[in-house]
Amino acid sequence: MITVKEIAALIGVSPATVSLALNNKEGVSEETRRKIRKVAEEHQYALPQVRKNTLRGSIQFVKYAAHGMVVEENQGFIASIIDQIEIECRRCSYDLIMTGCNRDTAVETFQMVAAKPSDGVILLGSEMSEDLIRMIYQIHAPIIVIDNPMSYERVDSVVMANESIAYDAMQYLYQIGHRNIGYLHSSVRVANFEKRQIGYEVALEKLQLDQTLRIPLTPTLQGAYSDMKAYLQKDHAQNAIQSVSAFFADNDTIAIGAMKALQEFGCRIPDDISVIGVDDIPFSAINTPSLTTMRISRSSIGKLAVDTLLKRIAHPDSPNLHIQISGQLIERHSTKKLNSSPNS
């Protein structure tokens, strides 16, 4: 019987290429694959049997977007989490079925998922409101929600530790001398941002700082830029901006959009105003100036989501888990230490 080495010699390829082709592996062109299999069949080489499907089952990923401002326009933050979920499902031999829905199609989609449940469901809850959260209870399958705190809900979740992330960002600004810290917050209701507002306010209280300037901005690059620009055109804007030495922003997208408007207004960042964001989206590192931010590990969210769901599948009656991912300070050039501060 002909050998792999002999097949390789007949066709003029390496034995490794022959092995890849005969075992239906990637890395071989379809034309070369056909030639190799044809020669193997002609010489009665025993082709490897196609392996039966070794997948353990399937996991349904439901991506809900109410407006898309966080899910679609946050510079790939959510996409990175989804990529990691795909990797983990493949590693654990589960097929990942992707389903997307919005406000108009959410009811129908949830009914469909409930009618034909997979082994488990991962739900992206970044933009979910409380009324939609209630709909998940019709799904009688193991489920985990990511990117939504799911406070007081009997459902597993993996989310950023939003309150402590905001608090840590404020404490960092305090440690480098800032005492008048404004807040660039989302004008659109998002559960994560509401938790970050709590962290901001707790920091004001614990650090004994006065309430100061708060500016609502649309959580997109263009929206934050336009809203900030409109605010800066108001009569009182000059005095208001001069009353703060730093801003905490709900996320990097808001921070970067606002920074562009502030710079056009004549503010030097960080000489006049320091700015810190949350997420560490890719654009933060190449922005001018580069943005100081609280980095969130997207890979950790994805890995923990799949791991927790698989444990729920194996142990359906175990207590619910609400897992929070802490942030890591990434200090760049949008913040500056003050030489002195009035209350230090």
GROMACS .gro file of N, CA and C in nm, residues 15 35 48 57 62 76 87 92 121 126 143-145 155-156 177 190 215 220 224 227 231 247 271 295 303-304 342:
model
   84
   15PRO      N    1   0.510   1.580   0.289
   15PRO     CA    2   0.425   1.483   0.360
   15PRO      C    3   0.326   1.552   0.454
   35LYS      N    4  -0.615   1.684  -0.571
   35LYS     CA    5  -0.509   1.603  -0.632
   35LYS      C    6  -0.461   1.494  -0.537
   48PRO      N    7  -0.866   0.842   0.587
   48PRO     CA    8  -0.919   0.851   0.725
   48PRO      C    9  -1.070   0.868   0.723
   57GLY      N   10  -2.278   2.015   2.224
   57GLY     CA   11  -2.410   2.074   2.209
   57GLY      C   12  -2.397   2.213   2.150
   62VAL      N   13  -2.745   3.571   2.227
   62VAL     CA   14  -2.845   3.669   2.188
   62VAL      C   15  -2.788   3.809   2.210
   76GLY      N   16  -1.550   4.871   1.920
   76GLY     CA   17  -1.511   4.731   1.925
   76GLY      C   18  -1.506   4.667   2.062
   87ILE      N   19  -1.427   3.190   2.085
   87ILE     CA   20  -1.305   3.110   2.108
   87ILE      C   21  -1.328   3.007   2.218
   92CYS      N   22  -1.431   2.446   2.402
   92CYS     CA   23  -1.507   2.352   2.484
   92CYS      C   24  -1.600   2.264   2.399
  121VAL      N   25  -2.777   2.966   2.710
  121VAL     CA   26  -2.796   3.095   2.643
  121VAL      C   27  -2.707   3.200   2.707
  126SER      N   28  -2.620   4.480   2.763
  126SER     CA   29  -2.568   4.617   2.778
  126SER      C   30  -2.678   4.722   2.770
  143ILE      N   31  -2.887   3.011   3.157
  143ILE     CA   32  -2.866   3.139   3.092
  143ILE      C   33  -2.771   3.226   3.174
  144ILE      N   34  -2.691   3.304   3.106
  144ILE     CA   35  -2.606   3.401   3.174
  144ILE      C   36  -2.614   3.533   3.097
  145VAL      N   37  -2.618   3.641   3.170
  145VAL     CA   38  -2.624   3.775   3.109
  145VAL      C   39  -2.489   3.843   3.127
  155VAL      N   40  -3.049   3.548   3.808
  155VAL     CA   41  -2.985   3.503   3.684
  155VAL      C   42  -2.835   3.524   3.698
  156ASP      N   43  -2.756   3.429   3.650
  156ASP     CA   44  -2.611   3.446   3.652
  156ASP      C   45  -2.571   3.564   3.563
  177GLY      N   46  -0.386   6.526   4.283
  177GLY     CA   47  -0.407   6.664   4.323
  177GLY      C   48  -0.538   6.730   4.286
  190VAL      N   49  -2.820   5.370   3.062
  190VAL     CA   50  -2.752   5.241   3.049
  190VAL      C   51  -2.720   5.194   3.190
  215ILE      N   52  -2.208   6.719   3.295
  215ILE     CA   53  -2.253   6.749   3.159
  215ILE      C   54  -2.302   6.620   3.094
  220THR      N   55  -2.170   5.838   2.202
  220THR     CA   56  -2.103   5.805   2.076
  220THR      C   57  -1.998   5.912   2.053
  224ALA      N   58  -2.106   6.277   2.153
  224ALA     CA   59  -2.039   6.343   2.265
  224ALA      C   60  -1.972   6.471   2.220
  227ASP      N   61  -2.256   6.733   2.142
  227ASP     CA   62  -2.321   6.780   2.266
  227ASP      C   63  -2.227   6.869   2.346
  231TYR      N   64  -2.272   7.265   2.441
  231TYR     CA   65  -2.263   7.315   2.579
  231TYR      C   66  -2.163   7.429   2.590
  247PHE      N   67  -1.208   6.587   3.461
  247PHE     CA   68  -1.337   6.523   3.434
  247PHE      C   69  -1.322   6.372   3.442
  271ASP      N   70  -0.306   7.022   3.049
  271ASP     CA   71  -0.258   7.139   3.122
  271ASP      C   72  -0.371   7.216   3.189
  295ARG      N   73  -0.889   5.020   3.233
  295ARG     CA   74  -0.899   4.909   3.137
  295ARG      C   75  -0.986   4.798   3.193
  303LYS      N   76  -1.438   3.468   2.881
  303LYS     CA   77  -1.402   3.339   2.939
  303LYS      C   78  -1.493   3.304   3.056
  304LEU      N   79  -1.514   3.400   3.144
  304LEU     CA   80  -1.596   3.373   3.262
  304LEU      C   81  -1.742   3.347   3.225
  342PRO      N   82  -0.617   7.337   4.653
  342PRO     CA   83  -0.665   7.417   4.764
  342PRO      C   84  -0.699   7.338   4.890
   0.00000   0.00000   0.00000
